[in-house]
Tab-separated table of C-alpha atoms (C1' of nucleotides) in Angstrom:
chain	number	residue	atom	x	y	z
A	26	UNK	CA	120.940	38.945	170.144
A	27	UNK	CA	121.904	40.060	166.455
A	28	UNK	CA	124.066	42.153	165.435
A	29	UNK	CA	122.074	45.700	165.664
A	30	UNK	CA	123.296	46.858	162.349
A	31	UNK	CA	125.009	45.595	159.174
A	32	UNK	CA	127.055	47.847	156.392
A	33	UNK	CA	124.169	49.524	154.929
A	34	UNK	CA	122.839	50.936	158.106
A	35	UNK	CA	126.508	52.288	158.921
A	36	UNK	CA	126.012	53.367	155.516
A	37	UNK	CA	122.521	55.439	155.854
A	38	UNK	CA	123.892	56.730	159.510
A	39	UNK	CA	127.064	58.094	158.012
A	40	UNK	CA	124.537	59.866	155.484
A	41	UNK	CA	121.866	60.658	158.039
A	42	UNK	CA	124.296	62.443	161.107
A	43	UNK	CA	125.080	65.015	158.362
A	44	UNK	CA	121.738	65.356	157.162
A	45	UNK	CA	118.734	64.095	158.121
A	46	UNK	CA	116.746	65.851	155.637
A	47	UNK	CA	117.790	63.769	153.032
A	48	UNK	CA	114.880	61.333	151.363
A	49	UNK	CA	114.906	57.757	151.567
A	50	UNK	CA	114.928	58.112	147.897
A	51	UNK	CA	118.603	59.981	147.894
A	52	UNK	CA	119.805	57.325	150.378
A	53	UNK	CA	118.913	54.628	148.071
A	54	UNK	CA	120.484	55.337	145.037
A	55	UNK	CA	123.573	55.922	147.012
A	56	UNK	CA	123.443	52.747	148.636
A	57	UNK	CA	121.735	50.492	146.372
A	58	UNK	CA	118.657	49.876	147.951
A	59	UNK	CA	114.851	51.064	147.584
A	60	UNK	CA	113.284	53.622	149.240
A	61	UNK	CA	111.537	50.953	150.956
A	62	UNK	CA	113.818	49.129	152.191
A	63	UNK	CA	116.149	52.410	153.316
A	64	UNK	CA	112.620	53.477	155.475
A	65	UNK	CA	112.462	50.434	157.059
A	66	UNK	CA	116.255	50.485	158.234
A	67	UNK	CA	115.997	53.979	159.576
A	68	UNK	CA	112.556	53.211	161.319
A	69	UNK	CA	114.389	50.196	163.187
A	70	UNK	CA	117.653	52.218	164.027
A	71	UNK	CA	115.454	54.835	165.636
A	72	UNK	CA	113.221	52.435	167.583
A	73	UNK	CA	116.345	50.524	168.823
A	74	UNK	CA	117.900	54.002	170.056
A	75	UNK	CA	120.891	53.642	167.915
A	76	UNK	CA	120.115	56.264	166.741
A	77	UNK	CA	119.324	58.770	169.445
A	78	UNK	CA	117.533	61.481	167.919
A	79	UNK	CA	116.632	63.736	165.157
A	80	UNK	CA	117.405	67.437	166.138
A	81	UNK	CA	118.448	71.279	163.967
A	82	UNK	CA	121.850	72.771	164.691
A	83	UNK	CA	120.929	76.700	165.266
A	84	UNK	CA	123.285	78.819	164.808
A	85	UNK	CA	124.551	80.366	168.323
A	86	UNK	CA	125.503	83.884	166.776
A	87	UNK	CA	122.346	83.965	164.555
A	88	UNK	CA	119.943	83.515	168.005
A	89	UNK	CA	122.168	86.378	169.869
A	90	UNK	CA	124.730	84.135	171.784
A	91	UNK	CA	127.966	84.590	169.292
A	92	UNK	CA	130.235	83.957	172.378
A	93	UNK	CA	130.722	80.126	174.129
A	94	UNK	CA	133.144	79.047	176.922
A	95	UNK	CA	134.239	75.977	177.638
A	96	UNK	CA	134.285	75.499	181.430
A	97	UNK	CA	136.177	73.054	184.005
A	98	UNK	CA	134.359	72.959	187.261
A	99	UNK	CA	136.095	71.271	190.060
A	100	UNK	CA	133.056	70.222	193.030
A	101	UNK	CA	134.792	70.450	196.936
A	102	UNK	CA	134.166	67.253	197.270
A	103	UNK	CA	133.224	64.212	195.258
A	104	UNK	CA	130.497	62.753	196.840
A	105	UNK	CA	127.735	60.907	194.939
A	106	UNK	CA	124.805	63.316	196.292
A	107	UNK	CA	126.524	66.467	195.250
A	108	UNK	CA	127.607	65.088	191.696
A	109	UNK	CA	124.071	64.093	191.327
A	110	UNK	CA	122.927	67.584	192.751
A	111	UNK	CA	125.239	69.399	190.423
A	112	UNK	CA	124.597	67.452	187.443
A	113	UNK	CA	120.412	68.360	187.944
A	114	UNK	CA	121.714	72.015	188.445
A	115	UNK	CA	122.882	71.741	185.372
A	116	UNK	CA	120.255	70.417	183.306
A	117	UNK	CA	117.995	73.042	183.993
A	118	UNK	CA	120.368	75.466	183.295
A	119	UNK	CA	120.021	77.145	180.568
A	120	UNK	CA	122.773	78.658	179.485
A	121	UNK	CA	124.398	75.335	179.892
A	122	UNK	CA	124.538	73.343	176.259
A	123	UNK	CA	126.334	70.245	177.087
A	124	UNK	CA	128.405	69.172	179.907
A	125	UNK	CA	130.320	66.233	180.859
A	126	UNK	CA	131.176	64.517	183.686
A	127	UNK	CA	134.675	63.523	183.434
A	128	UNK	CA	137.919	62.434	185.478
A	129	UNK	CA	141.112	63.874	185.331
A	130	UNK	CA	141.879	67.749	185.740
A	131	UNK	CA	138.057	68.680	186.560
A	132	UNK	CA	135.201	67.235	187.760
A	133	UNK	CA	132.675	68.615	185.284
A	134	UNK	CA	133.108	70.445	181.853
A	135	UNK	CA	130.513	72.392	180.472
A	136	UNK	CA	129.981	74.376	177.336
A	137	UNK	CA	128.253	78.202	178.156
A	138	UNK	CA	126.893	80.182	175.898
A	139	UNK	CA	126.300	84.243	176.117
A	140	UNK	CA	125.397	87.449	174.860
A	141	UNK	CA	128.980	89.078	175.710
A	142	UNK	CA	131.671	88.528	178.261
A	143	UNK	CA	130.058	90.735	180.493
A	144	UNK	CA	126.765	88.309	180.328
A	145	UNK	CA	128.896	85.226	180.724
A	146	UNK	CA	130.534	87.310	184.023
A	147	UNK	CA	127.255	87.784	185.298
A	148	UNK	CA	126.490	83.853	184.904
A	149	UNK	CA	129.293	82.936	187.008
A	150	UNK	CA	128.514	84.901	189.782
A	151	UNK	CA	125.107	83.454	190.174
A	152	UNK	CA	126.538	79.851	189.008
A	153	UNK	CA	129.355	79.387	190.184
A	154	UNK	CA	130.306	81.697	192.996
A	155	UNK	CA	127.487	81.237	194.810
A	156	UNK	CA	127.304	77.339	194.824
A	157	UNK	CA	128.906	76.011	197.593
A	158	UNK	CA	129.810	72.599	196.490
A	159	UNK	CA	132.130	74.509	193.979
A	160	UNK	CA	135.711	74.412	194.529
A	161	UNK	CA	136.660	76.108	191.592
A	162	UNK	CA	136.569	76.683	187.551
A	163	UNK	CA	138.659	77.741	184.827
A	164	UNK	CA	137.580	79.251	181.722
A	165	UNK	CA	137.993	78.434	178.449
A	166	UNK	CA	136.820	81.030	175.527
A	167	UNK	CA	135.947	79.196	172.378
A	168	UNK	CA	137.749	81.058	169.118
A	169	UNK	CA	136.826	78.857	166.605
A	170	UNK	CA	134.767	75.807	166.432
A	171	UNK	CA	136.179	73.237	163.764
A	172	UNK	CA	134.228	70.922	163.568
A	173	UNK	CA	130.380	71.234	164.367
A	174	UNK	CA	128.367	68.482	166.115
A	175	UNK	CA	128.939	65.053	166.957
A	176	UNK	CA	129.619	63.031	163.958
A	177	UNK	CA	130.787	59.818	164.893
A	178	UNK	CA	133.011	57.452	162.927
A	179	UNK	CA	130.663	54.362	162.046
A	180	UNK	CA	132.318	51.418	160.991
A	181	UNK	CA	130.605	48.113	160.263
A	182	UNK	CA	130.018	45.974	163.352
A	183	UNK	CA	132.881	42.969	164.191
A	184	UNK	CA	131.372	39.816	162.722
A	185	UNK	CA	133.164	38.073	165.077
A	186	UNK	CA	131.531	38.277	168.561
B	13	UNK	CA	117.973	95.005	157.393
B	14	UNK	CA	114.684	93.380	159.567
B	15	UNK	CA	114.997	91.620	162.150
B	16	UNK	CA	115.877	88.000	161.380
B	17	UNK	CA	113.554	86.157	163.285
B	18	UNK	CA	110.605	86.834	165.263
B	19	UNK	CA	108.809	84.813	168.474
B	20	UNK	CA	107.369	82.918	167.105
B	21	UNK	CA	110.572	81.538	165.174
B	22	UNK	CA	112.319	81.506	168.314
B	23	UNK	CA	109.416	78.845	169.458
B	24	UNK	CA	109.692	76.970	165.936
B	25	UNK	CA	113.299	76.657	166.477
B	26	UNK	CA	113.015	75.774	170.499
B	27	UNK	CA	111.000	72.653	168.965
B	28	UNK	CA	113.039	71.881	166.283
B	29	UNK	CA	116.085	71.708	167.979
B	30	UNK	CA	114.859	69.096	170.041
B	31	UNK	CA	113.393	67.284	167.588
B	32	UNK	CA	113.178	68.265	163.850
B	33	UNK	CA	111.107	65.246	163.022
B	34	UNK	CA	107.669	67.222	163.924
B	35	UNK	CA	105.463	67.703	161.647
B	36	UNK	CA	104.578	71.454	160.945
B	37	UNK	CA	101.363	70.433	161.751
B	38	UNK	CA	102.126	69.748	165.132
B	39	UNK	CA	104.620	72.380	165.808
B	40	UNK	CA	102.171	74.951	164.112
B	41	UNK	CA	99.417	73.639	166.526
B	42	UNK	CA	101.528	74.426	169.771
B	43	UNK	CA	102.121	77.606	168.634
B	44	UNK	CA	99.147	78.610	166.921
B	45	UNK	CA	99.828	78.705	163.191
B	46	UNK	CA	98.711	77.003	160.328
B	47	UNK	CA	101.659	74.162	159.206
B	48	UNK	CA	101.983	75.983	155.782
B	49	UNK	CA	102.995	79.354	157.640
B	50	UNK	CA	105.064	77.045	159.981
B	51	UNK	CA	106.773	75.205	156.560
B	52	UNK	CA	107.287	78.577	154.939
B	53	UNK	CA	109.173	80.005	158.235
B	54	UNK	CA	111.908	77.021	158.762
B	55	UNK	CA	112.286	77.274	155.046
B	56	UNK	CA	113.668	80.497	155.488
B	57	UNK	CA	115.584	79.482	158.656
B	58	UNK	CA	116.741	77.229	156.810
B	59	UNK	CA	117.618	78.981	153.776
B	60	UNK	CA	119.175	82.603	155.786
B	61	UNK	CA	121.268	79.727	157.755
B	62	UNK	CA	119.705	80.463	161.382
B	63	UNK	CA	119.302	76.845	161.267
B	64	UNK	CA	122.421	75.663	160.471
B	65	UNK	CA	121.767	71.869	159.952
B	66	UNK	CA	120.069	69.158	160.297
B	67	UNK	CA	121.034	65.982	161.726
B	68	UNK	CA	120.494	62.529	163.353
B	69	UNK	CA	122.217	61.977	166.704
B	70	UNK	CA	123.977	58.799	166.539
B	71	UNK	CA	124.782	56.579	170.258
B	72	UNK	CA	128.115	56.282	170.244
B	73	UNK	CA	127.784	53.233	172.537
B	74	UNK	CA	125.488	51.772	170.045
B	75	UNK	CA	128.355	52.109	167.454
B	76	UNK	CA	130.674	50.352	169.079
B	77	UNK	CA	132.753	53.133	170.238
B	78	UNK	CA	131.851	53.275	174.286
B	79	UNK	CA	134.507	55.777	175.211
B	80	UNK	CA	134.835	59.275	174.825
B	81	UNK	CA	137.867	61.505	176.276
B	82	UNK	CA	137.880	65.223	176.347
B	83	UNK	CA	141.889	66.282	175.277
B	84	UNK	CA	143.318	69.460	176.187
B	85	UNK	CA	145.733	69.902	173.709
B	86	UNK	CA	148.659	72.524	173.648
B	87	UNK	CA	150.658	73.154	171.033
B	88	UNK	CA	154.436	74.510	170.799
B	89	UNK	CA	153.946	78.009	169.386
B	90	UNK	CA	151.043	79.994	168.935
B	91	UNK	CA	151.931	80.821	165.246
B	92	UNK	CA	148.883	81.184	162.977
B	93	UNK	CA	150.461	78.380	160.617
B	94	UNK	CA	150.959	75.811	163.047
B	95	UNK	CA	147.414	76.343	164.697
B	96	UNK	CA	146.265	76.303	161.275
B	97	UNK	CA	147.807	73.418	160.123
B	98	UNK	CA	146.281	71.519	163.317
B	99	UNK	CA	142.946	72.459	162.377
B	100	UNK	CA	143.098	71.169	159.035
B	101	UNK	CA	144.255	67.762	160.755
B	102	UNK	CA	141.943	67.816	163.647
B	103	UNK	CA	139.075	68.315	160.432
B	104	UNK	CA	140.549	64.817	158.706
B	105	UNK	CA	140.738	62.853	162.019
B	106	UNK	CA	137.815	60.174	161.938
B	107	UNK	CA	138.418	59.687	165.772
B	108	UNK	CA	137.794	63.749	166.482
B	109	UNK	CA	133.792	64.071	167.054
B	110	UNK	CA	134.400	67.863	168.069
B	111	UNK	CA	137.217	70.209	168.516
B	112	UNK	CA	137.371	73.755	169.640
B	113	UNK	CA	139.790	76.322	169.598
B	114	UNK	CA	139.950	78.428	172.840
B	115	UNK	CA	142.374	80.599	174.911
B	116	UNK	CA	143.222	79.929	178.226
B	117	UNK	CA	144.582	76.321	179.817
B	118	UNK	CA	144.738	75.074	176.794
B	119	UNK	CA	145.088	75.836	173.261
B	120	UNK	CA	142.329	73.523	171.634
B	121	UNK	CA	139.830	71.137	173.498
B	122	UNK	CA	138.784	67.995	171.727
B	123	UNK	CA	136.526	65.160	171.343
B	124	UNK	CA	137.363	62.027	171.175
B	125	UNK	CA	135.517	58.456	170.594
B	126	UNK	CA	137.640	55.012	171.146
B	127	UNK	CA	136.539	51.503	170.976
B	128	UNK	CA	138.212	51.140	174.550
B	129	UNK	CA	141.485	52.724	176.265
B	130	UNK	CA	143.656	50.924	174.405
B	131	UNK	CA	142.176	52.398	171.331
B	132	UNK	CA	142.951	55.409	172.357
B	133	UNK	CA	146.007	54.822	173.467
B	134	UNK	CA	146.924	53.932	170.023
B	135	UNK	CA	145.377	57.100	169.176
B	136	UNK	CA	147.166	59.047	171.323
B	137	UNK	CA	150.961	57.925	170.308
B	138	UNK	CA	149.959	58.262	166.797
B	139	UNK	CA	148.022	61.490	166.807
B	140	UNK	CA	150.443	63.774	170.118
B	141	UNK	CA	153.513	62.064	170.197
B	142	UNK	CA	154.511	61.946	166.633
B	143	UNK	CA	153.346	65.796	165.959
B	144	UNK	CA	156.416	67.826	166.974
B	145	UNK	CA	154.071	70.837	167.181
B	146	UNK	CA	152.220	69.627	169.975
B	147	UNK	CA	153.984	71.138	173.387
B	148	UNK	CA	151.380	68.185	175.341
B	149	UNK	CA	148.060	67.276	175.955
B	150	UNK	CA	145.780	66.301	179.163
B	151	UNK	CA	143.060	63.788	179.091
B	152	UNK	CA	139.704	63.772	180.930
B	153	UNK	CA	137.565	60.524	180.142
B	154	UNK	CA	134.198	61.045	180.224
B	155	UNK	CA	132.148	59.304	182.478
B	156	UNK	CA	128.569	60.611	181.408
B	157	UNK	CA	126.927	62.921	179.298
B	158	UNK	CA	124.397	65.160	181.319
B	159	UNK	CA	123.219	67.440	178.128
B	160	UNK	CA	123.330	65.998	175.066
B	161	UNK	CA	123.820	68.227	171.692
B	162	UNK	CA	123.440	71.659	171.581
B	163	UNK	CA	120.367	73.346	172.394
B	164	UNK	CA	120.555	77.023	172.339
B	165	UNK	CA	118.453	79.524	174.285
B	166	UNK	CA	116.442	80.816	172.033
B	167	UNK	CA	115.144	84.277	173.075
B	168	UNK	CA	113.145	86.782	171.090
B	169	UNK	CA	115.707	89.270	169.170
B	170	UNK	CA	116.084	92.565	170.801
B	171	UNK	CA	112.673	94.840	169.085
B	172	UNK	CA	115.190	98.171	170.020
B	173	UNK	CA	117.764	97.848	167.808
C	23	DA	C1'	114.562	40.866	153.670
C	24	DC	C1'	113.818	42.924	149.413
C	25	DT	C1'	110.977	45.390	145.545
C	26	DG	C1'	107.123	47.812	143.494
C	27	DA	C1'	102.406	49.657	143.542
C	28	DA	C1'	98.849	51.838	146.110
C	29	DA	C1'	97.326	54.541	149.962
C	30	DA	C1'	98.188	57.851	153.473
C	31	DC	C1'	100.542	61.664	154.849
C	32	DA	C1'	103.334	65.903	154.707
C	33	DA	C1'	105.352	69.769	152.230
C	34	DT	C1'	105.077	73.209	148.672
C	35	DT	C1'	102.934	76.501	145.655
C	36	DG	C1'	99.336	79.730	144.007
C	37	DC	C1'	95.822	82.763	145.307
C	38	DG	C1'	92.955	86.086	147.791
C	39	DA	C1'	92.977	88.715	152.020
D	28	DT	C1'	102.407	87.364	156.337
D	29	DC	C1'	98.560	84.724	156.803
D	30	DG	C1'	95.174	80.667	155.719
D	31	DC	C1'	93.018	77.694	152.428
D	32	DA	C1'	92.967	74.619	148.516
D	33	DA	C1'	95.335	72.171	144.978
D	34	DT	C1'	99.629	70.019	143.575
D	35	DT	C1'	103.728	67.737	144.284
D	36	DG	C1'	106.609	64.824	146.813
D	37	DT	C1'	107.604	61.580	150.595
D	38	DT	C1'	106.641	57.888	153.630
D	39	DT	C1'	104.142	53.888	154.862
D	40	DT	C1'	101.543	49.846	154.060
D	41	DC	C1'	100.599	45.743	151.606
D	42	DA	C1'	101.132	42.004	148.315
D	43	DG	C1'	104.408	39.177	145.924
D	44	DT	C1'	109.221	37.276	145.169
DNA sequence: ACTGAAAACAATTGCGA
DNA sequence: TCGCAATTGTTTTCAGT
């Protein structure tokens, strides 16, 4: 197999994972290369899944949930069917925006978001407290976010495999 | 001042956030409006910053960085310099995909990609241990992502204000 | 694999309701 | 604020290098 992606594509996705709105047109003249041609990278890059998906940041305070914890959730035992359990739990949770599976100091750690504190209180009693495969949590409020999203540091691919 | 949004925005922005690539054909045929009145309402999303950004999702594994770690990072003092100083270097840190300032455990929780442990090993010495205002840090490696990104519940604003 | 032109498609603007 | 129609702009396809 090739090499998924040369310079230029690292190029477009640096350009692309802070805005996707930009035209093929502005992508070109910043990296030398036709509209065409820029089109044709990013159709290939999304059909391969390298790049994942296409998606608008809302604002959490704008849509009513200004406050977001950061959660560690520690299961009472780690056993593949509860993980599983816990991790479908969470998906169709929705006050849940991401969460990670993790080792080290928790088992799970999830992001919340809520109206107020007394909304995100409210959560953990039906989330947490009454889940039985949950040995614990420990909250984390969110002050400040500093950097937004996942941007991801893109550097060409080895040419040496 | 009205009401920022309405329902219908709220379902706009539900689709959007999962995939911004619709057409506002499509999104205005799933919820019943013409894709002009659809184009003229995420304008203004848009443009009054409900909708913060756009972006493409990148796969970290796809980018040759296969590892992510979540860091709980404490620092020395709580003095509004020093946390602000961090900030500024957590902003200029390639390796940092997200960072959040909290109270509780710890004093900021970050993100951070590697090309492997070693990588981040590397990352480690030079980012903790040669910052004297960093008191000490906790890793959790993240086996899998369960929610990916940040969808928000999007509810209808509050009609009694 | 690229460019450039033509065709198809989507977004924006102006207008009347 | 809406929908419709016309305009503008963007993306895709196709031929040629």
């Amino acid at each position: 197999m090739a090499r998924a992606y040369d310079r230029l594509d690292a190029r477009i996705m640096e350009m692309i994972q802070a805005n996707n709105r930009l035209t093929s047109e502005e992508i070109g003249r910043e990296v030398g290369l036709s509209s065409t041609a820029v089109q044709r990278r990013m159709k290939k890059l999304r059909e391969s899944g390298i790049v994942e998906a296409d998606v608008s940041i809302i604002s959490p305070k704008a849509v009513g949930r200004p406050v977001s914890m950061l959660v560690l959730v520690s299961l009472e035992r780690e056993r593949a069917d509860i993980i599983d359990r816990f991790k479908r739990t969470l998906r169709s949770t929705r006050e849940v925006m991401s969460d990670f599976y993790v080792t080290g100091e928790a088992d799970f750690v999830i992001m919340v978001t809520a109206r107020d504190m007394e909304d995100y209180e409210r959560f953990t009693r039906r989330f947490f407290y009454e889940n039985p495969d949950i040995k614990g949590f420990k909250t984390l409020v969110v002050m400040d976010r500093v950097k937004v999203g996942f941007a991801i540091p893109i550097e060409e691919p080895d040419p040496n495999v």
